[in-house]
CSV table of C-alpha atoms in Angstrom, one decimal:
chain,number,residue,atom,x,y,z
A,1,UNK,CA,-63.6,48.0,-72.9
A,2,UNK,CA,-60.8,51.0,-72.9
A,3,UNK,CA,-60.1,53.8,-75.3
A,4,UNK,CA,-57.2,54.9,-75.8
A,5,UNK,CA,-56.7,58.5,-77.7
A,6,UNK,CA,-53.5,59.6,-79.3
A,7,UNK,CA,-51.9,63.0,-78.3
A,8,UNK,CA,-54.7,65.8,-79.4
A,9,UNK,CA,-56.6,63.7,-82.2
A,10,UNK,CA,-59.9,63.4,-81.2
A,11,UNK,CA,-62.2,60.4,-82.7
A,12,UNK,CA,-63.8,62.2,-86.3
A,13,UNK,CA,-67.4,61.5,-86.8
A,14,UNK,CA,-67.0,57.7,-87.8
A,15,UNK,CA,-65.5,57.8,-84.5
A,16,UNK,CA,-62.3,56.9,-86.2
A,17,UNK,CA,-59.0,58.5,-85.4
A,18,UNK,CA,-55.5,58.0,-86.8
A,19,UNK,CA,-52.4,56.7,-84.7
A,20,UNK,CA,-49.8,54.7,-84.4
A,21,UNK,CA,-50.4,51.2,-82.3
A,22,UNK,CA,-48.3,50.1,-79.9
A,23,UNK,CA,-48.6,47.7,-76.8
A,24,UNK,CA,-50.8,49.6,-73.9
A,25,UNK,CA,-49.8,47.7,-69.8
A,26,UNK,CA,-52.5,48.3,-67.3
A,27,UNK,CA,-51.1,47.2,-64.0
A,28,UNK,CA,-53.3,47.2,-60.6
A,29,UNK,CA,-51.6,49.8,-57.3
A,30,UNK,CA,-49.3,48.3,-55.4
A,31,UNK,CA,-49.3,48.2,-51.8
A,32,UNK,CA,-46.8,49.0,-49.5
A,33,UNK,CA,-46.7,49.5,-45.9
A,34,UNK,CA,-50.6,49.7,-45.8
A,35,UNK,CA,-51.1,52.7,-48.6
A,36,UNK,CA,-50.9,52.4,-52.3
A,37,UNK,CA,-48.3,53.4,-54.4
A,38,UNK,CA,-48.2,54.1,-58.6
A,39,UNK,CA,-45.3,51.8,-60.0
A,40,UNK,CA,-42.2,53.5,-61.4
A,41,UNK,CA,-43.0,56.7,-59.6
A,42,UNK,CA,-40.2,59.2,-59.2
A,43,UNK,CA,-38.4,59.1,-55.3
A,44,UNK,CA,-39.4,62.1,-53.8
A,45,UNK,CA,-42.7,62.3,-54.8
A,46,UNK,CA,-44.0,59.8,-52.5
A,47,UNK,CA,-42.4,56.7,-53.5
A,48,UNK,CA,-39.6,54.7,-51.5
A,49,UNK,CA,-39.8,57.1,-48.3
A,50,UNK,CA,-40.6,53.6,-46.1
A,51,UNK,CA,-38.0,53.0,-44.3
A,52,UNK,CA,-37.3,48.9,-43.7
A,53,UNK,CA,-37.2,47.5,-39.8
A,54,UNK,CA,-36.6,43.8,-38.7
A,55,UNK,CA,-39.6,42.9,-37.0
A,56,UNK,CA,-40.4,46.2,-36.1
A,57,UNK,CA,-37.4,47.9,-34.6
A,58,UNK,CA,-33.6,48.7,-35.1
A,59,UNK,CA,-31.3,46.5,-34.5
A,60,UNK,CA,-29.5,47.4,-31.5
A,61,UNK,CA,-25.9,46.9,-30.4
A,62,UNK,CA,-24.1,45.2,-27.2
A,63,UNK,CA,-22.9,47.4,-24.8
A,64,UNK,CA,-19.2,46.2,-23.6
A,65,UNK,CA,-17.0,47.2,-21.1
A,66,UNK,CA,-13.1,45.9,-20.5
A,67,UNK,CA,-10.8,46.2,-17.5
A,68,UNK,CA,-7.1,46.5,-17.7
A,69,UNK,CA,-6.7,42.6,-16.0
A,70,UNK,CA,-8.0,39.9,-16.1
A,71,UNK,CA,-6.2,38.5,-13.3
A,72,UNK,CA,-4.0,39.9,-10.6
A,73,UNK,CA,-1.8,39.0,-7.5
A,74,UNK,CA,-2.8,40.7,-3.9
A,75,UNK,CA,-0.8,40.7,-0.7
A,76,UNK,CA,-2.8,40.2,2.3
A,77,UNK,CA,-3.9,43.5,4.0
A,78,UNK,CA,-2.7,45.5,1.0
A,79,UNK,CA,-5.0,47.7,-1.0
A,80,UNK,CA,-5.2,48.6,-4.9
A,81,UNK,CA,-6.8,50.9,-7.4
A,82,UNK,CA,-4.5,49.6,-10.1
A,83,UNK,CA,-8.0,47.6,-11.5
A,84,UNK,CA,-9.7,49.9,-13.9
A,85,UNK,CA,-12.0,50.0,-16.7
A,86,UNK,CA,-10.0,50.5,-20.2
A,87,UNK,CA,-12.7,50.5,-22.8
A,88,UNK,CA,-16.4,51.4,-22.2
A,89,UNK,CA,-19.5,52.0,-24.5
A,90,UNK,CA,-19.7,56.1,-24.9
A,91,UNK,CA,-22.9,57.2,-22.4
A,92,UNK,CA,-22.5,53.8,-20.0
A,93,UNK,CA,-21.8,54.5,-16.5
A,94,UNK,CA,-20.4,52.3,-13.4
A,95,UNK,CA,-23.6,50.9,-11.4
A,96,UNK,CA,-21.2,48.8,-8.8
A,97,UNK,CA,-18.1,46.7,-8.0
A,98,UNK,CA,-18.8,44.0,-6.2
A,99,UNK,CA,-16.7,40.6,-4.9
A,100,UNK,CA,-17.5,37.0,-5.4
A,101,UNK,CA,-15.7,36.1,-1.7
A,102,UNK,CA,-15.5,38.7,1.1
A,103,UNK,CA,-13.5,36.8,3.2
A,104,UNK,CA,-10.6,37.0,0.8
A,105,UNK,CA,-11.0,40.6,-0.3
A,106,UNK,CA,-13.8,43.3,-0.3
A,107,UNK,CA,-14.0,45.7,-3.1
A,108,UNK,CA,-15.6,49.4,-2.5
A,109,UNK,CA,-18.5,49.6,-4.7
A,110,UNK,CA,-18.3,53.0,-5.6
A,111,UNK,CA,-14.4,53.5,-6.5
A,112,UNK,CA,-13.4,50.0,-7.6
A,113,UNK,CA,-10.7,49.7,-4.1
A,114,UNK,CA,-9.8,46.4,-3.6
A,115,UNK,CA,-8.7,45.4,-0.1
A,116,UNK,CA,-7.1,41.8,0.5
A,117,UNK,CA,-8.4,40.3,3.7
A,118,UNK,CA,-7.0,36.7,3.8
A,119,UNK,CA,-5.3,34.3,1.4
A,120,UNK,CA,-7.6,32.6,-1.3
A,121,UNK,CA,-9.4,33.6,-4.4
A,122,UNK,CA,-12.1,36.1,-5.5
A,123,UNK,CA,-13.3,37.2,-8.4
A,124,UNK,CA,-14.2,41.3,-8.9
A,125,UNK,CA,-17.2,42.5,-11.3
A,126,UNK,CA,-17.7,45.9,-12.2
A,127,UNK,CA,-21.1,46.3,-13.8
A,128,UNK,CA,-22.4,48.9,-15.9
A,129,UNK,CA,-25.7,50.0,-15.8
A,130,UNK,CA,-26.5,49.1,-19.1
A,131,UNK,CA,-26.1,45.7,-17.6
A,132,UNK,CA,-22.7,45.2,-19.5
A,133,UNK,CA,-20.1,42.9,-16.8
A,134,UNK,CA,-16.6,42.7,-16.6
A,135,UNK,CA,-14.5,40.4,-14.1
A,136,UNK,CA,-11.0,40.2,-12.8
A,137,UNK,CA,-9.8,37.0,-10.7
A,138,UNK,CA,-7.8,38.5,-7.7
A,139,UNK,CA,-4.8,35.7,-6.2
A,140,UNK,CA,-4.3,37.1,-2.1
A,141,UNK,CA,-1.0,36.0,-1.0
A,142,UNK,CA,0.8,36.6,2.0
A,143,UNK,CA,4.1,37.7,0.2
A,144,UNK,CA,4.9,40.7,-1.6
A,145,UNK,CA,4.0,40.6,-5.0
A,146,UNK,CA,7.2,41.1,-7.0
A,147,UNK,CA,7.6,43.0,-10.4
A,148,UNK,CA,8.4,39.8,-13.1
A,149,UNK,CA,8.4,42.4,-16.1
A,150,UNK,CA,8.8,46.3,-16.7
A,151,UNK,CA,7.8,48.3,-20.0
A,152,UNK,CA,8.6,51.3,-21.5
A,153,UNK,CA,7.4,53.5,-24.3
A,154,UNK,CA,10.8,54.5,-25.8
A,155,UNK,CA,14.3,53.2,-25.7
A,156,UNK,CA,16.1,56.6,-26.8
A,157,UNK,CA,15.0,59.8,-27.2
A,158,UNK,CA,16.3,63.2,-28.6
A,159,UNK,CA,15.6,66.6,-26.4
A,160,UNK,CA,17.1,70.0,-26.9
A,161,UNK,CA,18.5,71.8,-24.2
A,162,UNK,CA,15.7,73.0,-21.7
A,163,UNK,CA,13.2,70.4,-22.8
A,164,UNK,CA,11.1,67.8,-20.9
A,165,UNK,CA,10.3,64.5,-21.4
A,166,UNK,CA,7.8,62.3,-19.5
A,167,UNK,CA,8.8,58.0,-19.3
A,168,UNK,CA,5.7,55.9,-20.3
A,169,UNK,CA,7.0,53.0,-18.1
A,170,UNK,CA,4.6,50.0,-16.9
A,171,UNK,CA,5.4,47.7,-14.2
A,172,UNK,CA,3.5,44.3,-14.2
A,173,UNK,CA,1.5,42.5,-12.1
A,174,UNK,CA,0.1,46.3,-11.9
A,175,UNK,CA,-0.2,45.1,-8.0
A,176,UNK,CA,3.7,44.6,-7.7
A,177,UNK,CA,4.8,46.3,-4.9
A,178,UNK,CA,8.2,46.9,-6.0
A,179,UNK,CA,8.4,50.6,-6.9
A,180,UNK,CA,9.9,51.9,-9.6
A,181,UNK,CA,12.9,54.1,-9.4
A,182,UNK,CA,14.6,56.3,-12.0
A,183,UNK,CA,18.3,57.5,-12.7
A,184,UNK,CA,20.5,59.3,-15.1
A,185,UNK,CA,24.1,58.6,-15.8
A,186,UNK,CA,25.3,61.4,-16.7
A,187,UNK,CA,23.0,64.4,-14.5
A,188,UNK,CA,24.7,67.5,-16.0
A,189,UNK,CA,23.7,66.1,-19.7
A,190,UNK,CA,20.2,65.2,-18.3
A,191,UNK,CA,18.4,64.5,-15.0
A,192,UNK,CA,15.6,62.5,-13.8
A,193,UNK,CA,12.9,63.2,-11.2
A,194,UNK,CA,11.3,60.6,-8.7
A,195,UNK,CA,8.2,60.5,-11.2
A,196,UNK,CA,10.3,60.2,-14.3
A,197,UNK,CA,10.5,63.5,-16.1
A,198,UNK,CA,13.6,63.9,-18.0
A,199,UNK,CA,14.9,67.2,-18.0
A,200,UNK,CA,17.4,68.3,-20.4
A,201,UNK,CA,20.5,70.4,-19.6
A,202,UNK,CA,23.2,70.6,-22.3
A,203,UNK,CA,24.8,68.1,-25.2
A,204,UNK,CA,25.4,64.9,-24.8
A,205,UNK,CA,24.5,61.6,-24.2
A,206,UNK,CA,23.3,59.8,-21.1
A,207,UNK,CA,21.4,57.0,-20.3
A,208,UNK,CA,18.3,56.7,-18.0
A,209,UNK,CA,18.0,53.4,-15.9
A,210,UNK,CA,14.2,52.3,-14.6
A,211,UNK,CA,14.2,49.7,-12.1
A,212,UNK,CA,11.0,48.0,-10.4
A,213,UNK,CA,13.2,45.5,-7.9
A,214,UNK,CA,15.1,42.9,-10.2
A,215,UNK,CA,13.9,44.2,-13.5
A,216,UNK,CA,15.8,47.1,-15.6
A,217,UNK,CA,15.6,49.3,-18.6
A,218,UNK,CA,17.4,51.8,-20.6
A,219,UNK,CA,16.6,54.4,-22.5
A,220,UNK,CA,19.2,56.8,-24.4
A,221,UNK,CA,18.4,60.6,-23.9
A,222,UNK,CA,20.2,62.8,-26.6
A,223,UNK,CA,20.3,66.2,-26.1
A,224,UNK,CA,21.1,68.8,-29.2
C-alpha cells in the first residue's frame, strides 16, 4: 500500500487529510548501458551522457589514394617521373612502388621512377601504408611517344606594364616526349621565357604560341 501526502498537510488525528486527487504513475528504473537511470531526468545531470557505437566501435573510413594516369605510353630505355599521386588521405604515406613485369619496365620503389626496359606491358602500384593501392598500366614502345593534345589555363590575359605571368600549359600523354616551346609575336609588347613566364613591357597586344610538336595554342597577352 502507498501514501501519498499533499504539499505540507499532514494526516489530522482521524488520519485524514484534505487534497485534491489526481492520477499518481509509479514506473520501475530504467537501465541503460548497465546503470540505472530516473526517467525524464534533466541532460546534464546524468542522463543521456552514453554515447551510441555500432557493435562497439566507430565506424571508420577508407583510406584512398589517386595518381594522375591511369594509363601511359613509354619509349624503350626512356625514364619518367611524370606518374604521381594527386589525391591522398591527410596523414597516409608512400610504403612502395612496385611493377607487375620487370622485364618491360622497373619502377624505383622509393621515388616512383619508371624506367622502360623492353616493349610490352606492366602495370605500376604505388601503395600506401595504410594499405590503400593505386595502379597505372604503362604501354613500352620503341617510338617516341608523340604529344596528341596540349592544354592551357587561359586563352588571354591582361598584365600591366612590368608584370609577370606564369602559362599553366599541360601536354598529354604526360610521357610525350615532344617538348614544349613558347613564343611571342610581338617581343617589345611582351616576351616569353623557355619555361613560359610572360613578361610584360609596354601597350599592346601580342599573342603567345605554345607548341608540343604538331599541337598549338594561343593565348592573347594585353598589356595596359
Amino acid at each position: 500500500m502507498y501514501y501519498l501526502y499533499a504539499g505540507s498537510v499532514l494526516p489530522d488525528k482521524y488520519n485524514a487529510v484534505s487534497c485534491r486527487l489526481g492520477t499518481v504513475t509509479i514506473q520501475a528504473l530504467l537501465q541503460i548501458g548497465g546503470q540505472s537511470s530516473n526517467a525524464g531526468q534533466e541532460p546534464g545531470n546524468g542522463a543521456g551522457n552514453n554515447n551510441a557505437k555500432v557493435n562497439g566501435n566507430d565506424a571508420a573510413i577508407p583510406a584512398i589514394v589517386k595518381l594522375n594516369a591511369t594509363s601511359l605510353p613509354l619509349q624503350v630505355k626512356k625514364s619518367t617521373t611524370a606518374l604521381k599521386i594527386k589525391e591522398y588521405t591527410a596523414g597516409d604515406a608512400v610504403a612502395n612502388w612496385s611493377s607487375s613485369n620487370k622485364k618491360a619496365a622497373v619502377v624505383n620503389a622509393r621515388t616512383g621512377k619508371i624506367t622502360a626496359r623492353k616493349t610490352g606491358k606492366t602495370t605500376i602500384t604505388v601503395t600506401m601504408q595504410s594499405g590503400a593501392t593505386a595502379k597505372c598500366l604503362i604501354k613500352v614502345q620503341k617510338g617516341r611517344v608523340k604529344t596528341k593534345k596540349l592544354n592551357v589555363g587561359k586563352t588571354a590575359i591582361t598584365l600591366k606594364k612590368g608584370e609577370k605571368y606564369r602559362i599553366i600549359w599541360e601536354r598529354l600523354p604526360l610521357t610525350s616526349s615532344e617538348k614544349a616551346t613558347f613564343q611571342s609575336s610581338k617581343k617589345k609588347i611582351a616576351a616569353v621565357s623557355g619555361k613560359g613566364i610572360i613578361t610584360a613591357k609596354k601597350k599592346g597586344t601580342t599573342y603567345i604560341t605554345v607548341k608540343s610538336g604538331s599541337k598549338k595554342r594561343k593565348i592573347k597577352v594585353t598589356v595596359r
